[in-house]
mmCIF file of C-alpha atoms in Angstrom:
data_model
loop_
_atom_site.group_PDB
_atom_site.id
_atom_site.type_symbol
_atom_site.label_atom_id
_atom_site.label_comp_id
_atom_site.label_asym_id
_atom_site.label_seq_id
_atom_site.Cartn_x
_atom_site.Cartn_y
_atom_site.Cartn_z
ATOM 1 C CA UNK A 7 -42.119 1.914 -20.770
ATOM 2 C CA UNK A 8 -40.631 -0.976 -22.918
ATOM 3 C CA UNK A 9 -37.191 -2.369 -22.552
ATOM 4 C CA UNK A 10 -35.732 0.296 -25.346
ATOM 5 C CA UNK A 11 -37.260 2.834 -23.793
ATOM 6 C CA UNK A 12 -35.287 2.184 -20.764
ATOM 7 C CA UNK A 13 -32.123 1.674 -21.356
ATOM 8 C CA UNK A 14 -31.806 4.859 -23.422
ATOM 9 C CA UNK A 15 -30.310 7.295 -21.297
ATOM 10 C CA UNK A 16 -32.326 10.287 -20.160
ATOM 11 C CA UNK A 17 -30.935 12.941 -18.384
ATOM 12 C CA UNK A 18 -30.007 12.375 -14.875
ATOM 13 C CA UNK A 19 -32.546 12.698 -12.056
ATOM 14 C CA UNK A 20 -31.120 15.093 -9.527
ATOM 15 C CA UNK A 21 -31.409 12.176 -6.835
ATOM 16 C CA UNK A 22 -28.920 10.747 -9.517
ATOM 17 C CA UNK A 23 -26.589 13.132 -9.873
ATOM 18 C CA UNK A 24 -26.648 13.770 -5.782
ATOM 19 C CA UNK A 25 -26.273 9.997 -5.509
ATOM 20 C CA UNK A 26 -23.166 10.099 -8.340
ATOM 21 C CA UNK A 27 -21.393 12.939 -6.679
ATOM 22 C CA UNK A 28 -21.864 11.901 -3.234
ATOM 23 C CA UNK A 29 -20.019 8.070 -4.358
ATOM 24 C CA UNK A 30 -17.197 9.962 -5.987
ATOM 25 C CA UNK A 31 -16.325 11.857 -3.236
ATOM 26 C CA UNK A 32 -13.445 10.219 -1.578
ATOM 27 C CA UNK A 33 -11.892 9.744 -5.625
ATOM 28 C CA UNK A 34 -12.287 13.300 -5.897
ATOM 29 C CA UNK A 35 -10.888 14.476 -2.830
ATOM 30 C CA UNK A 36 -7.677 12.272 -3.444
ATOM 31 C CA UNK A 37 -7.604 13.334 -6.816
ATOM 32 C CA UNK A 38 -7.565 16.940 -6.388
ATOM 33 C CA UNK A 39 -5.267 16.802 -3.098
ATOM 34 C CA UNK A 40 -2.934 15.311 -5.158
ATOM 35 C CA UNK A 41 -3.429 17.778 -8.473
ATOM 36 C CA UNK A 42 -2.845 20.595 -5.739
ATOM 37 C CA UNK A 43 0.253 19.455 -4.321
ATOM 38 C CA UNK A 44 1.223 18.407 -7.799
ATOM 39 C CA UNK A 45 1.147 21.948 -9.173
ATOM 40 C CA UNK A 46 2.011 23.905 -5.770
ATOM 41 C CA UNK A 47 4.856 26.750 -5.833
ATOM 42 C CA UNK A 48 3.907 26.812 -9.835
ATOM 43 C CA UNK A 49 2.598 29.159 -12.032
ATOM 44 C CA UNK A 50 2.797 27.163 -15.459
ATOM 45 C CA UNK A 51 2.656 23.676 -17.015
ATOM 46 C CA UNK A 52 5.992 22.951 -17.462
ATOM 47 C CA UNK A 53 7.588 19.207 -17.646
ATOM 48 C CA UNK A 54 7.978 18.772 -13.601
ATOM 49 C CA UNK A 55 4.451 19.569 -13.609
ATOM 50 C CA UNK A 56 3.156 16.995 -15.947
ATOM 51 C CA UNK A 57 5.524 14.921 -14.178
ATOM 52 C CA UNK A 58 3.781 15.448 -11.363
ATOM 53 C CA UNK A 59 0.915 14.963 -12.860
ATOM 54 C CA UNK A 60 1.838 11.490 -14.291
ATOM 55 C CA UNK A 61 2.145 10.132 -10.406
ATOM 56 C CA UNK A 62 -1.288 11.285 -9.565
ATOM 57 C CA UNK A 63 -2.783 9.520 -12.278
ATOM 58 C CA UNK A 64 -1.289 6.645 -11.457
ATOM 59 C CA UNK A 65 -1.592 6.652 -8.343
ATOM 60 C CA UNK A 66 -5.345 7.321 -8.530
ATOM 61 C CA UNK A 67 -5.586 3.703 -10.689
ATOM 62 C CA UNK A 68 -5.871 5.138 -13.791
ATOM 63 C CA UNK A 69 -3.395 2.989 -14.884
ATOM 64 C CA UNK A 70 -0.088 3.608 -16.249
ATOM 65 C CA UNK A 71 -0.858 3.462 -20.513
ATOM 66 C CA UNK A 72 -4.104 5.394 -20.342
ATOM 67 C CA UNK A 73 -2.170 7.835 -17.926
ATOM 68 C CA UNK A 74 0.925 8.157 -20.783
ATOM 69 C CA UNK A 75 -2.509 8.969 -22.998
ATOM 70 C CA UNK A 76 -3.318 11.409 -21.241
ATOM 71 C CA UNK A 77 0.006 13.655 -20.109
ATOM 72 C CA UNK A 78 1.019 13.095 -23.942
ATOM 73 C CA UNK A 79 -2.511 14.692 -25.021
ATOM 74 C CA UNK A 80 -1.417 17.482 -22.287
ATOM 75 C CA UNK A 81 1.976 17.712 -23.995
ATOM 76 C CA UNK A 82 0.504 18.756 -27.229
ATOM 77 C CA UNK A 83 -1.687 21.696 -25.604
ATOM 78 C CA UNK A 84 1.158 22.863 -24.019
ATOM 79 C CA UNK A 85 3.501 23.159 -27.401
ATOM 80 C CA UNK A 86 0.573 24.147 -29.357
ATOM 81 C CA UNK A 87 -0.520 27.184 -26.923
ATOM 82 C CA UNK A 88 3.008 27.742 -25.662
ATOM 83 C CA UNK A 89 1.588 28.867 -22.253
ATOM 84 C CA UNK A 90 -0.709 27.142 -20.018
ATOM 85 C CA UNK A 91 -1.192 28.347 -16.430
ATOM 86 C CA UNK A 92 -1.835 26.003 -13.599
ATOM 87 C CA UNK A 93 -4.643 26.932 -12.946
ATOM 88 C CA UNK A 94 -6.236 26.088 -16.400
ATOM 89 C CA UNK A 95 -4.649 22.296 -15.519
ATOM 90 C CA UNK A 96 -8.043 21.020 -13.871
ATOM 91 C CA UNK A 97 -10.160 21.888 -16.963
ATOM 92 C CA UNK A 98 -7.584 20.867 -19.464
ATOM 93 C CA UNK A 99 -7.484 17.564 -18.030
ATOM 94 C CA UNK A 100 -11.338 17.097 -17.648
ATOM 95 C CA UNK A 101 -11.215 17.889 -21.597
ATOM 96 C CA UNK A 102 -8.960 15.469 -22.407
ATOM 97 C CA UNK A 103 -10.082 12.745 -20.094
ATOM 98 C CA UNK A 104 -13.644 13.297 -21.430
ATOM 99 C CA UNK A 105 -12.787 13.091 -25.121
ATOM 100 C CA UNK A 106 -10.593 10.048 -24.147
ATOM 101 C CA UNK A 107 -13.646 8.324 -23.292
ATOM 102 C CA UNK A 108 -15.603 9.313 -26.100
ATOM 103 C CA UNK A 109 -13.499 8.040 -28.919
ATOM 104 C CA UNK A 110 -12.655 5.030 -26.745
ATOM 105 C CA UNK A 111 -16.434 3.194 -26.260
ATOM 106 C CA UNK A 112 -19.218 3.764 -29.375
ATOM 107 C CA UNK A 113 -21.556 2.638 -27.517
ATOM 108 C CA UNK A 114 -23.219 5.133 -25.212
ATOM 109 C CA UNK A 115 -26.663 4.912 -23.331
ATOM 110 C CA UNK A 116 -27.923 7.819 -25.017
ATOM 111 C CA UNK A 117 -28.031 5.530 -28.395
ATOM 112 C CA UNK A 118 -28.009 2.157 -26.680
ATOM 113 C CA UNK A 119 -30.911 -0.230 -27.777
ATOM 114 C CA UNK A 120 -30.747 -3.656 -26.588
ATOM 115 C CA UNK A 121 -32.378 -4.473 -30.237
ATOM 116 C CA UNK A 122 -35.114 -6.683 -30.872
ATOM 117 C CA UNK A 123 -34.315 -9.595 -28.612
ATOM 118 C CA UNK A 124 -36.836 -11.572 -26.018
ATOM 119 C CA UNK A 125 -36.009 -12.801 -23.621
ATOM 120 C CA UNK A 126 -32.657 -10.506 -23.766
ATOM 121 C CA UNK A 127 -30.281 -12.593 -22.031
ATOM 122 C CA UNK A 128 -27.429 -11.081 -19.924
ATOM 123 C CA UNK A 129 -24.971 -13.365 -18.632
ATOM 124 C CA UNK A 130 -23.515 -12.162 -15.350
ATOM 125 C CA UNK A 131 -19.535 -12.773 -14.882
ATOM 126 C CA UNK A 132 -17.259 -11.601 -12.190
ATOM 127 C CA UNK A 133 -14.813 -12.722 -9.203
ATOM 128 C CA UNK A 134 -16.314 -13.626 -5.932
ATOM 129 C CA UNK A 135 -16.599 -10.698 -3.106
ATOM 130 C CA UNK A 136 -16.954 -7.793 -6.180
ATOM 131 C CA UNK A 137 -21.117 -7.346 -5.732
ATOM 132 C CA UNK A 138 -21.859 -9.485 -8.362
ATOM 133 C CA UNK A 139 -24.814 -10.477 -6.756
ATOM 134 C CA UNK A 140 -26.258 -7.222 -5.522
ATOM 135 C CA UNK A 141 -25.912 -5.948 -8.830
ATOM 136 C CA UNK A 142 -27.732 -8.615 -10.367
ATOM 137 C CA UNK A 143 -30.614 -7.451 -7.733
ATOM 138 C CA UNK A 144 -30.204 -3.976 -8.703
ATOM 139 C CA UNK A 145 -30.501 -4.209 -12.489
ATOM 140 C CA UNK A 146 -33.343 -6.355 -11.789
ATOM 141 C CA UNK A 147 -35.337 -4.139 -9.591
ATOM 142 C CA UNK A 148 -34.605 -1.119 -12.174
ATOM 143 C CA UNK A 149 -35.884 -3.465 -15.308
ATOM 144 C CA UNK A 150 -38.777 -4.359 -13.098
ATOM 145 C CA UNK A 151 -39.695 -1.081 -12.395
ATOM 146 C CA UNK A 152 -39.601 -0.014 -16.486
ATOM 147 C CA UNK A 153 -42.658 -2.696 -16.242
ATOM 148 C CA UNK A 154 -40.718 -5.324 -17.792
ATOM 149 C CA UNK A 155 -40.930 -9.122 -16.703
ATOM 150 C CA UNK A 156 -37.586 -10.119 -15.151
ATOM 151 C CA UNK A 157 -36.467 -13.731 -14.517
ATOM 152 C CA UNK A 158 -33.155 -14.502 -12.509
ATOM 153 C CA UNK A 159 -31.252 -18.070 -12.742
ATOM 154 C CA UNK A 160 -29.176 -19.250 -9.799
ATOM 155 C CA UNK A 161 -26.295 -21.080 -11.684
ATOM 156 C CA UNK A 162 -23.556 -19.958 -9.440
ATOM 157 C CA UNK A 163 -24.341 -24.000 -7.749
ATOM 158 C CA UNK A 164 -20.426 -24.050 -5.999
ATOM 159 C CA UNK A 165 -21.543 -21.815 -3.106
ATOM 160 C CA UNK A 166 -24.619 -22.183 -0.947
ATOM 161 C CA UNK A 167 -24.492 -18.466 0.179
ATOM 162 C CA UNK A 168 -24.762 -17.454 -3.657
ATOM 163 C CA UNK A 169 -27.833 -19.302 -4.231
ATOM 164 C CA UNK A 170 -29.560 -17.817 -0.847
ATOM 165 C CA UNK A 171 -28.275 -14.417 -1.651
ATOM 166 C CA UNK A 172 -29.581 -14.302 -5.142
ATOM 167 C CA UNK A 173 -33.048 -15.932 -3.825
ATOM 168 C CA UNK A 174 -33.333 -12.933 -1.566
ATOM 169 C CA UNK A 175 -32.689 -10.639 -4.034
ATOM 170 C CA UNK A 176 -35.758 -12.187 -5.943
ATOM 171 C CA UNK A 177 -37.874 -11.813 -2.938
ATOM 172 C CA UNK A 178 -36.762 -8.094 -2.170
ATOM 173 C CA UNK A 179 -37.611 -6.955 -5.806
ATOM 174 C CA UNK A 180 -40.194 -9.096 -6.323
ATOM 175 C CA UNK A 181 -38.604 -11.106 -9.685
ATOM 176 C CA UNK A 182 -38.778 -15.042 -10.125
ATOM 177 C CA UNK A 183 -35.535 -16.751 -9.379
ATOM 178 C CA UNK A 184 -34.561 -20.423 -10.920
ATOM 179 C CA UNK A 185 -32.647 -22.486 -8.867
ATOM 180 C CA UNK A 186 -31.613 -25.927 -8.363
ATOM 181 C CA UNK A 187 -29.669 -28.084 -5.369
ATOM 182 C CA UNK A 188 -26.386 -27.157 -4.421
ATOM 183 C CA UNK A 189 -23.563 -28.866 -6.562
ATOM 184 C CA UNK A 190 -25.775 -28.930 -9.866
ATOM 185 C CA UNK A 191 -24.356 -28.373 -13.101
ATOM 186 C CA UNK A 192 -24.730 -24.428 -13.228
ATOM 187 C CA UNK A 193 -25.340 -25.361 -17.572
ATOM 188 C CA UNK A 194 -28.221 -27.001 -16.601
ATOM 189 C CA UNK A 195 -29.805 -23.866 -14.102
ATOM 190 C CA UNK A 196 -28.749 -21.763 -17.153
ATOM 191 C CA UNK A 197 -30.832 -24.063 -19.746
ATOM 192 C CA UNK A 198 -33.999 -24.320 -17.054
ATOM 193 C CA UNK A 199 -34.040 -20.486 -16.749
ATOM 194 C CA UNK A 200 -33.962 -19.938 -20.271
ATOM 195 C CA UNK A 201 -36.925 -22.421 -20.973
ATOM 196 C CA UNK A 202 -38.934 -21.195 -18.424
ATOM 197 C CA UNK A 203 -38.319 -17.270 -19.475
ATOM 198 C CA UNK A 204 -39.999 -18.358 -23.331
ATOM 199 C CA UNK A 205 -43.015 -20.422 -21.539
ATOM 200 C CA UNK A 206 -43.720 -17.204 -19.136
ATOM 201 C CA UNK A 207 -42.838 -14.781 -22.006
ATOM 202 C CA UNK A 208 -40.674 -12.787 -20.070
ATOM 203 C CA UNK A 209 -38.256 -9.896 -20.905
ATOM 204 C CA UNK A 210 -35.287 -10.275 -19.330
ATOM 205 C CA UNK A 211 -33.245 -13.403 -17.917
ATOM 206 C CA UNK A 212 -30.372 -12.603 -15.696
ATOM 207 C CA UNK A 213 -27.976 -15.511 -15.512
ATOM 208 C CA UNK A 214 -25.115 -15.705 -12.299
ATOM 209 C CA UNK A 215 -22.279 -17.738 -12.789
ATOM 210 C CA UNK A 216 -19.541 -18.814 -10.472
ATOM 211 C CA UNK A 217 -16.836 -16.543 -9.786
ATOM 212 C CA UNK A 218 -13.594 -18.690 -9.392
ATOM 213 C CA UNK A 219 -10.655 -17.086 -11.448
ATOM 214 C CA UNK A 220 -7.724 -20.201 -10.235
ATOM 215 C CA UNK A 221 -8.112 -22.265 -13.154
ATOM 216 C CA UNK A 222 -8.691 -19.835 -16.346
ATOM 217 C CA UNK A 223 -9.120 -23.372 -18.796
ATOM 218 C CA UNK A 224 -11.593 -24.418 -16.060
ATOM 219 C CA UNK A 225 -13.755 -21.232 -16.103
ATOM 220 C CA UNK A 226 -13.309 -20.829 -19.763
ATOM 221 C CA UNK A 227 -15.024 -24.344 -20.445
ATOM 222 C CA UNK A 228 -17.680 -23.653 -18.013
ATOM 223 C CA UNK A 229 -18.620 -20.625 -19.198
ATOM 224 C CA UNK A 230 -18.302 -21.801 -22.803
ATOM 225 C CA UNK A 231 -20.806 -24.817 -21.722
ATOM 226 C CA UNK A 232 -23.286 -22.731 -20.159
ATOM 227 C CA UNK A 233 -23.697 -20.518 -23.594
ATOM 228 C CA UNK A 234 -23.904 -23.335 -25.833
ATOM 229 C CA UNK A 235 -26.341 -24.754 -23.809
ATOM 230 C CA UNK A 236 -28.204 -21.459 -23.737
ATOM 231 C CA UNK A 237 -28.131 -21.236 -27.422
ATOM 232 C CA UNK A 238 -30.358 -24.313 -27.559
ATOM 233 C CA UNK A 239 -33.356 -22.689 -26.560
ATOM 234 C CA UNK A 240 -32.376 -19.147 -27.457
ATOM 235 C CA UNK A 241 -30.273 -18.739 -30.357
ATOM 236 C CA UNK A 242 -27.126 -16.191 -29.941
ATOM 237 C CA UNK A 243 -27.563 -16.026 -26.036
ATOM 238 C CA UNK A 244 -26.394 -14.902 -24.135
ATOM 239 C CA UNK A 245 -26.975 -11.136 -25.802
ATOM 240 C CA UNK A 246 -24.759 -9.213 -23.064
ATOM 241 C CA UNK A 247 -22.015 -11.022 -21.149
ATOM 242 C CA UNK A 248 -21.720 -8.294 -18.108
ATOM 243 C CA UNK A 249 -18.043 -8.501 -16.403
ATOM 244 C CA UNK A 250 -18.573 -7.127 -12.636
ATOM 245 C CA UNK A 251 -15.592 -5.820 -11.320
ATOM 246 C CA UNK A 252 -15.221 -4.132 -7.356
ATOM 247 C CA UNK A 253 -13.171 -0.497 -8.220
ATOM 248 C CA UNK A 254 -11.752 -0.500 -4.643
ATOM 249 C CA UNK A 255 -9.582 -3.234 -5.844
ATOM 250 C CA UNK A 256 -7.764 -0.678 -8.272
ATOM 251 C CA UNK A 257 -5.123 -2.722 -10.298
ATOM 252 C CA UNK A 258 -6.585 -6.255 -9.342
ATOM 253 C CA UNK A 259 -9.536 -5.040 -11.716
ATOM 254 C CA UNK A 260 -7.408 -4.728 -14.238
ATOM 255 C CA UNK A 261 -5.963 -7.810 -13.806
ATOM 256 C CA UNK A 262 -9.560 -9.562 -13.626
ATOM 257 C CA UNK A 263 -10.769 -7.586 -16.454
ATOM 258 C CA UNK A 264 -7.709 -8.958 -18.833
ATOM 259 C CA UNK A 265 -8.188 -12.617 -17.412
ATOM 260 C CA UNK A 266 -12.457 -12.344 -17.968
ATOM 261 C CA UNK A 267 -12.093 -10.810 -21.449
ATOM 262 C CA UNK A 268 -9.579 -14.095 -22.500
ATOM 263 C CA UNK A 269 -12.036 -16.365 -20.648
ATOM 264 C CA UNK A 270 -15.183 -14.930 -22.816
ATOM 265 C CA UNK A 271 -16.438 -12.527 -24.653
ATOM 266 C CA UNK A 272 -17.064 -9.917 -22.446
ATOM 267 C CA UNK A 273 -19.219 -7.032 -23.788
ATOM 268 C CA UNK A 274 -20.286 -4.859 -21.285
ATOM 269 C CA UNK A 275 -18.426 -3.708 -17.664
ATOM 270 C CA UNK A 276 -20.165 -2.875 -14.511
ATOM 271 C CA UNK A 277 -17.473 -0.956 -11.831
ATOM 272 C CA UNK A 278 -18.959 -1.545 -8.075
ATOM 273 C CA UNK A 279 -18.042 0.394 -5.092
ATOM 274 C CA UNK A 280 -17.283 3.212 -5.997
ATOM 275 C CA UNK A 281 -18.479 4.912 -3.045
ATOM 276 C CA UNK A 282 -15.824 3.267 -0.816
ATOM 277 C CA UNK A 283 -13.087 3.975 -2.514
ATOM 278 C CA UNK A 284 -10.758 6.828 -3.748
ATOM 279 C CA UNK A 285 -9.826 4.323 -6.607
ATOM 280 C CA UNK A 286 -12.623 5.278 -9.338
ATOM 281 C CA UNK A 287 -10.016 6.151 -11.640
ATOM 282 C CA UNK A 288 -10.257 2.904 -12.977
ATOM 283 C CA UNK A 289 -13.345 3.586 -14.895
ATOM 284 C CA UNK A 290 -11.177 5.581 -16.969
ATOM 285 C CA UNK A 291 -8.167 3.430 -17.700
ATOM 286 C CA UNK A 292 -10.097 0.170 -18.020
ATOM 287 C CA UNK A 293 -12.902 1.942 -20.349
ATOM 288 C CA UNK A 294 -9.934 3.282 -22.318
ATOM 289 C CA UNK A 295 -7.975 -0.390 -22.234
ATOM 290 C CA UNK A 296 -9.777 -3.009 -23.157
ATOM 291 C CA UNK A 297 -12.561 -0.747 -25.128
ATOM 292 C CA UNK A 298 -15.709 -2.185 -23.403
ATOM 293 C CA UNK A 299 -18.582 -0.025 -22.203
ATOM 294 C CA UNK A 300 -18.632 0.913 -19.172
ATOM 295 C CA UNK A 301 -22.723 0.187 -19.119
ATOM 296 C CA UNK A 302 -23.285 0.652 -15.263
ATOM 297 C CA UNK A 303 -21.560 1.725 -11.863
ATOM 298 C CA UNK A 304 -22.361 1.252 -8.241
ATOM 299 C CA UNK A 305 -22.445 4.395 -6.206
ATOM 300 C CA UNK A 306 -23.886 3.434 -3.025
ATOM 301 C CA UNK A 307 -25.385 0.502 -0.994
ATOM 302 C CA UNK A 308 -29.114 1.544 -1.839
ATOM 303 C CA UNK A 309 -31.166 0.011 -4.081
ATOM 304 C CA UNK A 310 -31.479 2.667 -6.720
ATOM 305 C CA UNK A 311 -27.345 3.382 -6.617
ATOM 306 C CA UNK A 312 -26.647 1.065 -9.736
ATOM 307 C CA UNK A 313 -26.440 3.650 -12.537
ATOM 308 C CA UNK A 314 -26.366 3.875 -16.041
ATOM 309 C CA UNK A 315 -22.470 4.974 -17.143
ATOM 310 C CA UNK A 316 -22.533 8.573 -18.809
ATOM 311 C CA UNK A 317 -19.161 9.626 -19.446
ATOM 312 C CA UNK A 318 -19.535 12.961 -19.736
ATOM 313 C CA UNK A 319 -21.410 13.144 -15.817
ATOM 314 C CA UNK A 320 -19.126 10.972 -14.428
ATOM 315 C CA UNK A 321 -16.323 13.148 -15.387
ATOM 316 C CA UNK A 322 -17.891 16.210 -14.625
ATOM 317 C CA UNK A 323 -18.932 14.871 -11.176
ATOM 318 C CA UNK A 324 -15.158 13.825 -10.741
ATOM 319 C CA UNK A 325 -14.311 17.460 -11.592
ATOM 320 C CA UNK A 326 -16.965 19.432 -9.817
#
């Protein structure tokens, strides 16, 4: 299996679906408690209802302008059909949540290539503490196991424990890992990595970075250095600049999202934790904010829970 053959979506594996509904749970459960009370001692949609209905979805981190989206999109079903009973509320909203998604992100892993680059060069970008790391091990292991030759670089150089942790990782799933002394110039990892991937031949290069979000001119510059001096030995690196973000944060993602995307262009999201949180609504409002695929999500602690993003499964699993 080739790198293109990979990453276009098939459909899911039962495990994966299991393994999907299973991390939604407690977003579900606080989802629908909350629909149920919304709607209780009603028999129609009328405004108090989608009133209602507005606090759940905001309180479930969807995040107040998607949520306005959404009720408005409700609004117009309910004028155009002039009745809509409560209990048709759950499937209206899937609807409307699902097509949300679909008109918000082109890019979907049932078309996604990642073209004709090698070594494809993904750029890893995210606050400290969000799995950043472990998802760097994870998409490894699952490119590694499409037979493809993998290559991580250690240029997260501030922290001691990122350089052991991502070491590890290269040991657990069997990939090389770059790495150089503590303190070094993370640019210079970056470059290293990149040389060695074209001498080896190898597919993929995975590149950490370091995750400190206090000085936004400070993390702009380094992140800007580290791509120029990636583009030296592989012009228009890095291909995919991957923004990890931890969904049990709720809002602070969206907060880490906006400052990431000003820092750099950010192309593809990764949501984390999913499975210890009721906060997964997220995935929809910062999907539908800042128009970025949502490319993979974190369901669980093992090492085959990082998962390509399907809209239309996630939903459904959300709604099930």
């Amino acid at each position: 299996m080739g790198l293109f053959d990979f990453f276009k979506k098939k459909e899911a594996a039962p495990e994966d679906q299991e393994a999907l509904d299973k991390g939604l749970e407690k977003t579900k459960d606080g989802f629908f408690n909350k629909i149920t009370k919304a709607v209780a001692g009603k028999s129609s949609v009328d405004d108090e209802v989608l009133d209602n209905l507005e606090e759940v979805l905001v309180t479930s981190d969807v995040g107040v302008s998607t949520t306005l989206k959404i009720i408005k999109r409700i609004e117009e079903r309910v004028a155009r059909d002039k009745y809509l009973s409560t209990s048709e509320l759950n499937f209206i909203l899937r609807d409307e949540i699902q097509l949300l998604l679909s008109e918000n992100n082109s890019n979907d892993f049932r078309q996604f290539e990642y073209g004709d680059h090698k070594p494809y060069v993904i750029m890893v970008v995210g606050v400290n503490g969000v799995g950043k790391t472990t998802t760097i091990g994870k998409l490894a292991h699952k490119l590694k196991e499409a037979n493809l030759k993998v290559v991580l670089g250690a240029a997260d150089t501030f922290r001691a424990a990122a350089v052991d942790q991502i070491k590890l990782w290269g040991e657990r799933v069997g990939v090389r890992v770059v790495a150089q002394a503590m303190g070094s110039d993370p640019a210079s990892v970056a470059f290293d990595t990149l040389q060695s991937a074209v001498a080896n031949n190898e597919d993929v290069v995975i590149i950490d970075t370091a995750g400190r979000l206090h000085n936004k001119i400070g993390l702009m510059n380094e992140l800007g250095k580290i791509k120029q001096v990636m583009q030296k030995v592989v012009p228009n690196a890095p291909h995919e600049i991957l923004l990890v973000l931890d969904a049990s944060t709720g809002q602070n993602a969206f907060e880490q999202c906006k400052q990431f995307t000003e820092a750099t262009d950010v192309n593809a999201l990764a949501i984390t934790k999913l499975d210890g949180t009721a906060k997964g609504g997220v995935v929809i409002g910062i999907s539908d904010q800042f128009k970025i695929p949502v490319k993979y999500i974190g369901v669980g602690e093992k090492i085959n829970d990082l998962q390509l993003f399907d809209k239309k499964e996630f939903v459904n699993s959300l709604f099930k």
